[in-house]
Structures are given as C-alpha cells and as structure tokens.
Amino acid sequence: MTHRVFVCICILVSGVIGCLPGTLEKAMDAETPPAAPTPPAKPPAIAELQLSLQKGVYSADEPIPLQMSVRAGKFDLLVPAASVEGEGAFGGLIVTDASGKEVAQTSPISWAPHMKNLLHDGIGVDCIHGVELKSGSETVAALENVRSHFNLAPGDYTLQVFMNLKVYREFLPDQSPQVVDIQKDILAIQRSRHSKEAKQQAIGHLREEIATIQRELQVVYDKIYLPMNSLRGSTDLESNVVRVRIE
C-alpha cells in the first residue's frame, strides 16, 4: 500500500514538471506585448529646396544676396527653367520680422518664362523653356539682393521660399530654321494624296535629316522646351528657414 502511494505521487510530480515548460511559455506569450505596427514608408520627396546666406549679419545698407539650391529626388524631372533658375525661383519668397509679421514686397519678384511655338510632326505646339533635373542632381538659383524687393529696417528676420513646381511629361529640343522648314515639308506630305507607303518613306527620310541636323547643331540649339499640353501635375515645396540680422 505504501509502495503504491509512493508510485502515484511520483507519477503526479512528473506530470506537473512536464507541464511547466508549456505553461511558462504560454505565460510569457501572454505577457509579451504585441509588436508595434510598422509605420508606412514616407514617399520620396519630388525635390528639395535649400536656402543659404553668405553670413548671418548685414549692415543697414549692405546688399543681401540669397542663394537656393533645387535638388531632384528619386525621379528625373522636366520643369520650367524660370522656376528653378535665376530670380524667378524666388517668386514665393516670404520674409517675416521678429514679431512673426510678414514683410510686404516693395517690388514683386516676377519673371517672364520664355515661350516658343515648335513644330512636331508638322504641327505647331506651344512650349515653355524647360530644364531636365536628373535624379539627385542640383541646380542653383540666386537672388542678387533681397533689399531690391523688401524694405528691411534694422532687426531680425527669417526668410523662406514656397514653390509650386510644375512637372511635365515630355520635351522637344530647340529647333533651327532648317528643322522648322523640314517639319513644314512633313506636314505637306501628310496632307498630300500620295499613297500611305510613299508618305511613310518620305517622312522617314525627312526625320532622319532632322536628327542629323540636330546632332550637328546641338551645341547651338541645346535648349529644351516643354509642350504645354504635356503637364503631368505640380507639387508644393518649401525650403528651410534662414535667419538674418540687420544692424
């Protein structure tokens, strides 16, 4: 009898010990907090604006030159040249004083984008002068003197640029007068009564001639133009904030 009781006790103890790892594992699982959800990946920036000044303090009558770099993000961009080059890039410059009040412009920062009508397959297309920003590349714009557009008394100011950057799908190379004449010939052939095969052959020959001329004159006619009807969309950008003191 005593022996039988001892055996039963051993069996029960063994069963309890065998259950412990699983029980402990379940307890640990219950105490472990669920993993935090992974935040969604931030979409890559289309472009970035970076303002810079030569120094932080200027005298009362000293010119204040401002520079801005425009860096393309993950994708190649076709954008109007006036938006990222020269003073036109600063059209959205905002200056605020030490109290946070916006300083009114005394002279608007405006620019006239260069427009041109180019022929494409014999058809006139309205275009705007553009530039291609390769992914990761940078272009620099400069404003000769902030004072030319803002009346700045002695004090502390902040400067920031806001930009609505338009992006286009395609471009046309600048055209020489020879190319324009050939494009007109292509249009005349397209409207003629010749057979489809004859038209294709003649137009193919003329397009090869255009390509040859463009290769020869690429140094002179190196500008590109963006067809107005190829607008892809626009994106709002804002630069960093720079501070300046006028004594």
mmCIF file with all atom_site columns, C-alpha atoms in Angstrom, residues 58-227:
data_model
loop_
_atom_site.group_PDB
_atom_site.id
_atom_site.type_symbol
_atom_site.label_atom_id
_atom_site.label_alt_id
_atom_site.label_comp_id
_atom_site.label_asym_id
_atom_site.label_entity_id
_atom_site.label_seq_id
_atom_site.pdbx_PDB_ins_code
_atom_site.Cartn_x
_atom_site.Cartn_y
_atom_site.Cartn_z
_atom_site.occupancy
_atom_site.B_iso_or_equiv
_atom_site.pdbx_formal_charge
_atom_site.auth_seq_id
_atom_site.auth_comp_id
_atom_site.auth_asym_id
_atom_site.auth_atom_id
_atom_site.pdbx_PDB_model_num
ATOM 1   C CA . TYR A 1 58  ? 24.460 92.605 -42.515  1.00 0.00 ? 58  TYR A CA 1
ATOM 2   C CA . SER A 1 59  ? 24.855 96.331 -42.114  1.00 0.00 ? 59  SER A CA 1
ATOM 3   C CA . ALA A 1 60  ? 21.971 98.702 -42.819  1.00 0.00 ? 60  ALA A CA 1
ATOM 4   C CA . ASP A 1 61  ? 22.917 99.474 -46.445  1.00 0.00 ? 61  ASP A CA 1
ATOM 5   C CA . GLU A 1 62  ? 24.679 96.241 -47.362  1.00 0.00 ? 62  GLU A CA 1
ATOM 6   C CA . PRO A 1 63  ? 23.268 94.080 -50.207  1.00 0.00 ? 63  PRO A CA 1
ATOM 7   C CA . ILE A 1 64  ? 21.864 90.737 -49.059  1.00 0.00 ? 64  ILE A CA 1
ATOM 8   C CA . PRO A 1 65  ? 22.417 88.082 -51.744  1.00 0.00 ? 65  PRO A CA 1
ATOM 9   C CA . LEU A 1 66  ? 20.352 84.918 -51.334  1.00 0.00 ? 66  LEU A CA 1
ATOM 10  C CA . GLN A 1 67  ? 21.079 81.534 -52.872  1.00 0.00 ? 67  GLN A CA 1
ATOM 11  C CA . MET A 1 68  ? 18.857 78.498 -53.268  1.00 0.00 ? 68  MET A CA 1
ATOM 12  C CA . SER A 1 69  ? 19.663 75.017 -54.470  1.00 0.00 ? 69  SER A CA 1
ATOM 13  C CA . VAL A 1 70  ? 16.989 72.816 -56.033  1.00 0.00 ? 70  VAL A CA 1
ATOM 14  C CA . ARG A 1 71  ? 17.780 69.110 -55.741  1.00 0.00 ? 71  ARG A CA 1
ATOM 15  C CA . ALA A 1 72  ? 15.747 66.499 -57.602  1.00 0.00 ? 72  ALA A CA 1
ATOM 16  C CA . GLY A 1 73  ? 14.660 63.462 -55.621  1.00 0.00 ? 73  GLY A CA 1
ATOM 17  C CA . LYS A 1 74  ? 14.246 59.880 -56.790  1.00 0.00 ? 74  LYS A CA 1
ATOM 18  C CA . PHE A 1 75  ? 12.934 60.719 -60.252  1.00 0.00 ? 75  PHE A CA 1
ATOM 19  C CA . ASP A 1 76  ? 14.115 62.710 -63.262  1.00 0.00 ? 76  ASP A CA 1
ATOM 20  C CA . LEU A 1 77  ? 12.085 65.899 -63.628  1.00 0.00 ? 77  LEU A CA 1
ATOM 21  C CA . LEU A 1 78  ? 11.143 68.113 -66.566  1.00 0.00 ? 78  LEU A CA 1
ATOM 22  C CA . VAL A 1 79  ? 10.353 71.551 -65.127  1.00 0.00 ? 79  VAL A CA 1
ATOM 23  C CA . PRO A 1 80  ? 10.145 75.158 -66.372  1.00 0.00 ? 80  PRO A CA 1
ATOM 24  C CA . ALA A 1 81  ? 13.555 76.807 -66.347  1.00 0.00 ? 81  ALA A CA 1
ATOM 25  C CA . ALA A 1 82  ? 12.139 80.006 -64.864  1.00 0.00 ? 82  ALA A CA 1
ATOM 26  C CA . SER A 1 83  ? 11.005 78.050 -61.788  1.00 0.00 ? 83  SER A CA 1
ATOM 27  C CA . VAL A 1 84  ? 14.448 76.857 -60.751  1.00 0.00 ? 84  VAL A CA 1
ATOM 28  C CA . GLU A 1 85  ? 16.908 79.289 -62.360  1.00 0.00 ? 85  GLU A CA 1
ATOM 29  C CA . GLY A 1 86  ? 17.588 82.976 -61.778  1.00 0.00 ? 86  GLY A CA 1
ATOM 30  C CA . GLU A 1 87  ? 15.402 85.287 -59.731  1.00 0.00 ? 87  GLU A CA 1
ATOM 31  C CA . GLY A 1 88  ? 12.230 83.588 -60.929  1.00 0.00 ? 88  GLY A CA 1
ATOM 32  C CA . ALA A 1 89  ? 12.868 80.757 -58.480  1.00 0.00 ? 89  ALA A CA 1
ATOM 33  C CA . PHE A 1 90  ? 12.291 83.219 -55.599  1.00 0.00 ? 90  PHE A CA 1
ATOM 34  C CA . GLY A 1 91  ? 8.775  84.230 -56.595  1.00 0.00 ? 91  GLY A CA 1
ATOM 35  C CA . GLY A 1 92  ? 7.452  82.621 -53.407  1.00 0.00 ? 92  GLY A CA 1
ATOM 36  C CA . LEU A 1 93  ? 9.968  84.214 -51.021  1.00 0.00 ? 93  LEU A CA 1
ATOM 37  C CA . ILE A 1 94  ? 8.422  85.108 -47.641  1.00 0.00 ? 94  ILE A CA 1
ATOM 38  C CA . VAL A 1 95  ? 10.208 87.437 -45.206  1.00 0.00 ? 95  VAL A CA 1
ATOM 39  C CA . THR A 1 96  ? 8.963  87.814 -41.626  1.00 0.00 ? 96  THR A CA 1
ATOM 40  C CA . ASP A 1 97  ? 10.172 90.147 -38.905  1.00 0.00 ? 97  ASP A CA 1
ATOM 41  C CA . ALA A 1 98  ? 10.979 89.339 -35.264  1.00 0.00 ? 98  ALA A CA 1
ATOM 42  C CA . SER A 1 99  ? 7.290  89.527 -34.278  1.00 0.00 ? 99  SER A CA 1
ATOM 43  C CA . GLY A 1 100 ? 6.342  86.986 -36.965  1.00 0.00 ? 100 GLY A CA 1
ATOM 44  C CA . LYS A 1 101 ? 4.687  89.580 -39.198  1.00 0.00 ? 101 LYS A CA 1
ATOM 45  C CA . GLU A 1 102 ? 5.150  89.098 -42.922  1.00 0.00 ? 102 GLU A CA 1
ATOM 46  C CA . VAL A 1 103 ? 7.072  91.905 -44.642  1.00 0.00 ? 103 VAL A CA 1
ATOM 47  C CA . ALA A 1 104 ? 5.349  93.195 -47.781  1.00 0.00 ? 104 ALA A CA 1
ATOM 48  C CA . GLN A 1 105 ? 7.246  93.223 -51.043  1.00 0.00 ? 105 GLN A CA 1
ATOM 49  C CA . THR A 1 106 ? 8.101  96.667 -52.356  1.00 0.00 ? 106 THR A CA 1
ATOM 50  C CA . SER A 1 107 ? 8.935  95.241 -55.785  1.00 0.00 ? 107 SER A CA 1
ATOM 51  C CA . PRO A 1 108 ? 7.433  91.939 -56.972  1.00 0.00 ? 108 PRO A CA 1
ATOM 52  C CA . ILE A 1 109 ? 9.826  89.118 -57.786  1.00 0.00 ? 109 ILE A CA 1
ATOM 53  C CA . SER A 1 110 ? 8.423  88.293 -61.200  1.00 0.00 ? 110 SER A CA 1
ATOM 54  C CA . TRP A 1 111 ? 9.759  86.698 -64.330  1.00 0.00 ? 111 TRP A CA 1
ATOM 55  C CA . ALA A 1 112 ? 8.580  86.087 -67.874  1.00 0.00 ? 112 ALA A CA 1
ATOM 56  C CA . PRO A 1 113 ? 9.022  82.441 -68.873  1.00 0.00 ? 113 PRO A CA 1
ATOM 57  C CA . HIS A 1 114 ? 10.356 82.024 -72.395  1.00 0.00 ? 114 HIS A CA 1
ATOM 58  C CA . MET A 1 115 ? 7.598  80.677 -74.633  1.00 0.00 ? 115 MET A CA 1
ATOM 59  C CA . LYS A 1 116 ? 8.070  79.231 -78.106  1.00 0.00 ? 116 LYS A CA 1
ATOM 60  C CA . ASN A 1 117 ? 5.942  77.549 -80.742  1.00 0.00 ? 117 ASN A CA 1
ATOM 61  C CA . LEU A 1 118 ? 7.734  74.492 -82.102  1.00 0.00 ? 118 LEU A CA 1
ATOM 62  C CA . LEU A 1 119 ? 6.733  72.108 -84.858  1.00 0.00 ? 119 LEU A CA 1
ATOM 63  C CA . HIS A 1 120 ? 6.202  68.456 -84.044  1.00 0.00 ? 120 HIS A CA 1
ATOM 64  C CA . ASP A 1 121 ? 5.346  66.234 -86.985  1.00 0.00 ? 121 ASP A CA 1
ATOM 65  C CA . GLY A 1 122 ? 4.424  69.385 -88.847  1.00 0.00 ? 122 GLY A CA 1
ATOM 66  C CA . ILE A 1 123 ? 2.024  70.612 -86.159  1.00 0.00 ? 123 ILE A CA 1
ATOM 67  C CA . GLY A 1 124 ? 2.706  73.747 -84.106  1.00 0.00 ? 124 GLY A CA 1
ATOM 68  C CA . VAL A 1 125 ? 2.991  73.123 -80.371  1.00 0.00 ? 125 VAL A CA 1
ATOM 69  C CA . ASP A 1 126 ? 3.065  75.846 -77.695  1.00 0.00 ? 126 ASP A CA 1
ATOM 70  C CA . CYS A 1 127 ? 6.008  75.214 -75.369  1.00 0.00 ? 127 CYS A CA 1
ATOM 71  C CA . ILE A 1 128 ? 7.769  76.731 -72.392  1.00 0.00 ? 128 ILE A CA 1
ATOM 72  C CA . HIS A 1 129 ? 11.539 76.786 -71.932  1.00 0.00 ? 129 HIS A CA 1
ATOM 73  C CA . GLY A 1 130 ? 12.432 73.950 -69.583  1.00 0.00 ? 130 GLY A CA 1
ATOM 74  C CA . VAL A 1 131 ? 15.269 72.085 -67.940  1.00 0.00 ? 131 VAL A CA 1
ATOM 75  C CA . GLU A 1 132 ? 15.749 68.444 -67.079  1.00 0.00 ? 132 GLU A CA 1
ATOM 76  C CA . LEU A 1 133 ? 16.718 67.736 -63.479  1.00 0.00 ? 133 LEU A CA 1
ATOM 77  C CA . LYS A 1 134 ? 18.258 64.293 -63.271  1.00 0.00 ? 134 LYS A CA 1
ATOM 78  C CA . SER A 1 135 ? 17.579 62.267 -60.144  1.00 0.00 ? 135 SER A CA 1
ATOM 79  C CA . GLY A 1 136 ? 19.857 63.519 -57.364  1.00 0.00 ? 136 GLY A CA 1
ATOM 80  C CA . SER A 1 137 ? 21.159 66.426 -59.433  1.00 0.00 ? 137 SER A CA 1
ATOM 81  C CA . GLU A 1 138 ? 21.178 70.003 -58.202  1.00 0.00 ? 138 GLU A CA 1
ATOM 82  C CA . THR A 1 139 ? 20.687 73.400 -59.803  1.00 0.00 ? 139 THR A CA 1
ATOM 83  C CA . VAL A 1 140 ? 21.376 76.708 -58.094  1.00 0.00 ? 140 VAL A CA 1
ATOM 84  C CA . ALA A 1 141 ? 19.383 79.931 -58.318  1.00 0.00 ? 141 ALA A CA 1
ATOM 85  C CA . ALA A 1 142 ? 20.472 83.308 -56.991  1.00 0.00 ? 142 ALA A CA 1
ATOM 86  C CA . LEU A 1 143 ? 18.690 86.481 -55.895  1.00 0.00 ? 143 LEU A CA 1
ATOM 87  C CA . GLU A 1 144 ? 21.160 89.334 -56.199  1.00 0.00 ? 144 GLU A CA 1
ATOM 88  C CA . ASN A 1 145 ? 19.793 91.430 -53.353  1.00 0.00 ? 145 ASN A CA 1
ATOM 89  C CA . VAL A 1 146 ? 16.830 90.756 -51.072  1.00 0.00 ? 146 VAL A CA 1
ATOM 90  C CA . ARG A 1 147 ? 16.666 94.516 -50.389  1.00 0.00 ? 147 ARG A CA 1
ATOM 91  C CA . SER A 1 148 ? 15.654 95.122 -54.003  1.00 0.00 ? 148 SER A CA 1
ATOM 92  C CA . HIS A 1 149 ? 12.260 93.609 -53.177  1.00 0.00 ? 149 HIS A CA 1
ATOM 93  C CA . PHE A 1 150 ? 11.821 94.217 -49.436  1.00 0.00 ? 150 PHE A CA 1
ATOM 94  C CA . ASN A 1 151 ? 12.252 97.310 -47.261  1.00 0.00 ? 151 ASN A CA 1
ATOM 95  C CA . LEU A 1 152 ? 14.221 95.921 -44.321  1.00 0.00 ? 152 LEU A CA 1
ATOM 96  C CA . ALA A 1 153 ? 14.908 98.144 -41.313  1.00 0.00 ? 153 ALA A CA 1
ATOM 97  C CA . PRO A 1 154 ? 17.441 97.080 -38.653  1.00 0.00 ? 154 PRO A CA 1
ATOM 98  C CA . GLY A 1 155 ? 16.212 93.991 -36.836  1.00 0.00 ? 155 GLY A CA 1
ATOM 99  C CA . ASP A 1 156 ? 15.933 90.216 -37.054  1.00 0.00 ? 156 ASP A CA 1
ATOM 100 C CA . TYR A 1 157 ? 14.232 88.456 -39.973  1.00 0.00 ? 157 TYR A CA 1
ATOM 101 C CA . THR A 1 158 ? 13.507 84.974 -41.270  1.00 0.00 ? 158 THR A CA 1
ATOM 102 C CA . LEU A 1 159 ? 13.421 84.011 -44.945  1.00 0.00 ? 159 LEU A CA 1
ATOM 103 C CA . GLN A 1 160 ? 11.730 81.036 -46.569  1.00 0.00 ? 160 GLN A CA 1
ATOM 104 C CA . VAL A 1 161 ? 10.713 80.118 -50.125  1.00 0.00 ? 161 VAL A CA 1
ATOM 105 C CA . PHE A 1 162 ? 7.464  78.393 -51.077  1.00 0.00 ? 162 PHE A CA 1
ATOM 106 C CA . MET A 1 163 ? 7.206  76.975 -54.580  1.00 0.00 ? 163 MET A CA 1
ATOM 107 C CA . ASN A 1 164 ? 4.551  75.274 -56.656  1.00 0.00 ? 164 ASN A CA 1
ATOM 108 C CA . LEU A 1 165 ? 6.719  73.285 -59.043  1.00 0.00 ? 165 LEU A CA 1
ATOM 109 C CA . LYS A 1 166 ? 5.097  72.163 -62.284  1.00 0.00 ? 166 LYS A CA 1
ATOM 110 C CA . VAL A 1 167 ? 6.326  68.904 -63.808  1.00 0.00 ? 167 VAL A CA 1
ATOM 111 C CA . TYR A 1 168 ? 5.936  67.908 -67.467  1.00 0.00 ? 168 TYR A CA 1
ATOM 112 C CA . ARG A 1 169 ? 5.910  64.527 -69.216  1.00 0.00 ? 169 ARG A CA 1
ATOM 113 C CA . GLU A 1 170 ? 7.956  65.260 -72.343  1.00 0.00 ? 170 GLU A CA 1
ATOM 114 C CA . PHE A 1 171 ? 10.095 67.826 -74.091  1.00 0.00 ? 171 PHE A CA 1
ATOM 115 C CA . LEU A 1 172 ? 11.015 68.969 -77.568  1.00 0.00 ? 172 LEU A CA 1
ATOM 116 C CA . PRO A 1 173 ? 14.532 70.079 -78.500  1.00 0.00 ? 173 PRO A CA 1
ATOM 117 C CA . ASP A 1 174 ? 15.005 73.613 -79.739  1.00 0.00 ? 174 ASP A CA 1
ATOM 118 C CA . GLN A 1 175 ? 14.725 73.820 -83.496  1.00 0.00 ? 175 GLN A CA 1
ATOM 119 C CA . SER A 1 176 ? 16.872 75.511 -86.085  1.00 0.00 ? 176 SER A CA 1
ATOM 120 C CA . PRO A 1 177 ? 15.241 77.247 -89.077  1.00 0.00 ? 177 PRO A CA 1
ATOM 121 C CA . GLN A 1 178 ? 16.238 74.223 -91.219  1.00 0.00 ? 178 GLN A CA 1
ATOM 122 C CA . VAL A 1 179 ? 14.342 71.889 -88.915  1.00 0.00 ? 179 VAL A CA 1
ATOM 123 C CA . VAL A 1 180 ? 11.287 74.151 -88.983  1.00 0.00 ? 180 VAL A CA 1
ATOM 124 C CA . ASP A 1 181 ? 11.293 74.063 -92.813  1.00 0.00 ? 181 ASP A CA 1
ATOM 125 C CA . ILE A 1 182 ? 11.561 70.261 -92.839  1.00 0.00 ? 182 ILE A CA 1
ATOM 126 C CA . GLN A 1 183 ? 8.735  69.966 -90.329  1.00 0.00 ? 183 GLN A CA 1
ATOM 127 C CA . LYS A 1 184 ? 6.590  72.031 -92.694  1.00 0.00 ? 184 LYS A CA 1
ATOM 128 C CA . ASP A 1 185 ? 7.511  69.651 -95.518  1.00 0.00 ? 185 ASP A CA 1
ATOM 129 C CA . ILE A 1 186 ? 6.395  66.728 -93.329  1.00 0.00 ? 186 ILE A CA 1
ATOM 130 C CA . LEU A 1 187 ? 3.048  68.429 -92.769  1.00 0.00 ? 187 LEU A CA 1
ATOM 131 C CA . ALA A 1 188 ? 2.614  68.995 -96.512  1.00 0.00 ? 188 ALA A CA 1
ATOM 132 C CA . ILE A 1 189 ? 3.363  65.328 -97.227  1.00 0.00 ? 189 ILE A CA 1
ATOM 133 C CA . GLN A 1 190 ? 0.886  64.170 -94.568  1.00 0.00 ? 190 GLN A CA 1
ATOM 134 C CA . ARG A 1 191 ? -1.821 66.223 -96.248  1.00 0.00 ? 191 ARG A CA 1
ATOM 135 C CA . SER A 1 192 ? -0.958 65.092 -99.773  1.00 0.00 ? 192 SER A CA 1
ATOM 136 C CA . ARG A 1 193 ? -2.804 62.440 -101.799 1.00 0.00 ? 193 ARG A CA 1
ATOM 137 C CA . HIS A 1 194 ? 0.160  60.110 -102.182 1.00 0.00 ? 194 HIS A CA 1
ATOM 138 C CA . SER A 1 195 ? -0.091 56.518 -101.034 1.00 0.00 ? 195 SER A CA 1
ATOM 139 C CA . LYS A 1 196 ? 0.423  55.651 -97.383  1.00 0.00 ? 196 LYS A CA 1
ATOM 140 C CA . GLU A 1 197 ? 3.625  53.753 -98.167  1.00 0.00 ? 197 GLU A CA 1
ATOM 141 C CA . ALA A 1 198 ? 5.071  56.662 -100.154 1.00 0.00 ? 198 ALA A CA 1
ATOM 142 C CA . LYS A 1 199 ? 4.235  59.090 -97.353  1.00 0.00 ? 199 LYS A CA 1
ATOM 143 C CA . GLN A 1 200 ? 5.866  56.906 -94.715  1.00 0.00 ? 200 GLN A CA 1
ATOM 144 C CA . GLN A 1 201 ? 9.030  56.543 -96.768  1.00 0.00 ? 201 GLN A CA 1
ATOM 145 C CA . ALA A 1 202 ? 9.331  60.278 -97.471  1.00 0.00 ? 202 ALA A CA 1
ATOM 146 C CA . ILE A 1 203 ? 8.562  61.288 -93.879  1.00 0.00 ? 203 ILE A CA 1
ATOM 147 C CA . GLY A 1 204 ? 11.046 58.728 -92.527  1.00 0.00 ? 204 GLY A CA 1
ATOM 148 C CA . HIS A 1 205 ? 13.768 60.210 -94.740  1.00 0.00 ? 205 HIS A CA 1
ATOM 149 C CA . LEU A 1 206 ? 12.953 63.748 -93.547  1.00 0.00 ? 206 LEU A CA 1
ATOM 150 C CA . ARG A 1 207 ? 13.014 62.712 -89.904  1.00 0.00 ? 207 ARG A CA 1
ATOM 151 C CA . GLU A 1 208 ? 16.474 61.212 -90.395  1.00 0.00 ? 208 GLU A CA 1
ATOM 152 C CA . GLU A 1 209 ? 17.546 64.533 -91.883  1.00 0.00 ? 209 GLU A CA 1
ATOM 153 C CA . ILE A 1 210 ? 16.167 66.349 -88.826  1.00 0.00 ? 210 ILE A CA 1
ATOM 154 C CA . ALA A 1 211 ? 18.096 64.044 -86.491  1.00 0.00 ? 211 ALA A CA 1
ATOM 155 C CA . THR A 1 212 ? 21.320 64.726 -88.413  1.00 0.00 ? 212 THR A CA 1
ATOM 156 C CA . ILE A 1 213 ? 20.836 68.490 -88.221  1.00 0.00 ? 213 ILE A CA 1
ATOM 157 C CA . GLN A 1 214 ? 20.074 68.342 -84.505  1.00 0.00 ? 214 GLN A CA 1
ATOM 158 C CA . ARG A 1 215 ? 23.249 66.343 -83.826  1.00 0.00 ? 215 ARG A CA 1
ATOM 159 C CA . GLU A 1 216 ? 25.326 68.872 -85.743  1.00 0.00 ? 216 GLU A CA 1
ATOM 160 C CA . LEU A 1 217 ? 23.763 71.892 -84.034  1.00 0.00 ? 217 LEU A CA 1
ATOM 161 C CA . GLN A 1 218 ? 23.278 70.519 -80.531  1.00 0.00 ? 218 GLN A CA 1
ATOM 162 C CA . VAL A 1 219 ? 25.796 72.986 -79.076  1.00 0.00 ? 219 VAL A CA 1
ATOM 163 C CA . VAL A 1 220 ? 23.911 75.950 -80.527  1.00 0.00 ? 220 VAL A CA 1
ATOM 164 C CA . TYR A 1 221 ? 20.406 74.595 -80.030  1.00 0.00 ? 221 TYR A CA 1
ATOM 165 C CA . ASP A 1 222 ? 20.870 72.865 -76.688  1.00 0.00 ? 222 ASP A CA 1
ATOM 166 C CA . LYS A 1 223 ? 17.722 74.205 -75.029  1.00 0.00 ? 223 LYS A CA 1
ATOM 167 C CA . ILE A 1 224 ? 14.675 72.069 -74.441  1.00 0.00 ? 224 ILE A CA 1
ATOM 168 C CA . TYR A 1 225 ? 11.044 73.133 -74.467  1.00 0.00 ? 225 TYR A CA 1
ATOM 169 C CA . LEU A 1 226 ? 8.122  71.576 -72.637  1.00 0.00 ? 226 LEU A CA 1
ATOM 170 C CA . PRO A 1 227 ? 4.824  71.223 -74.542  1.00 0.00 ? 227 PRO A CA 1
#
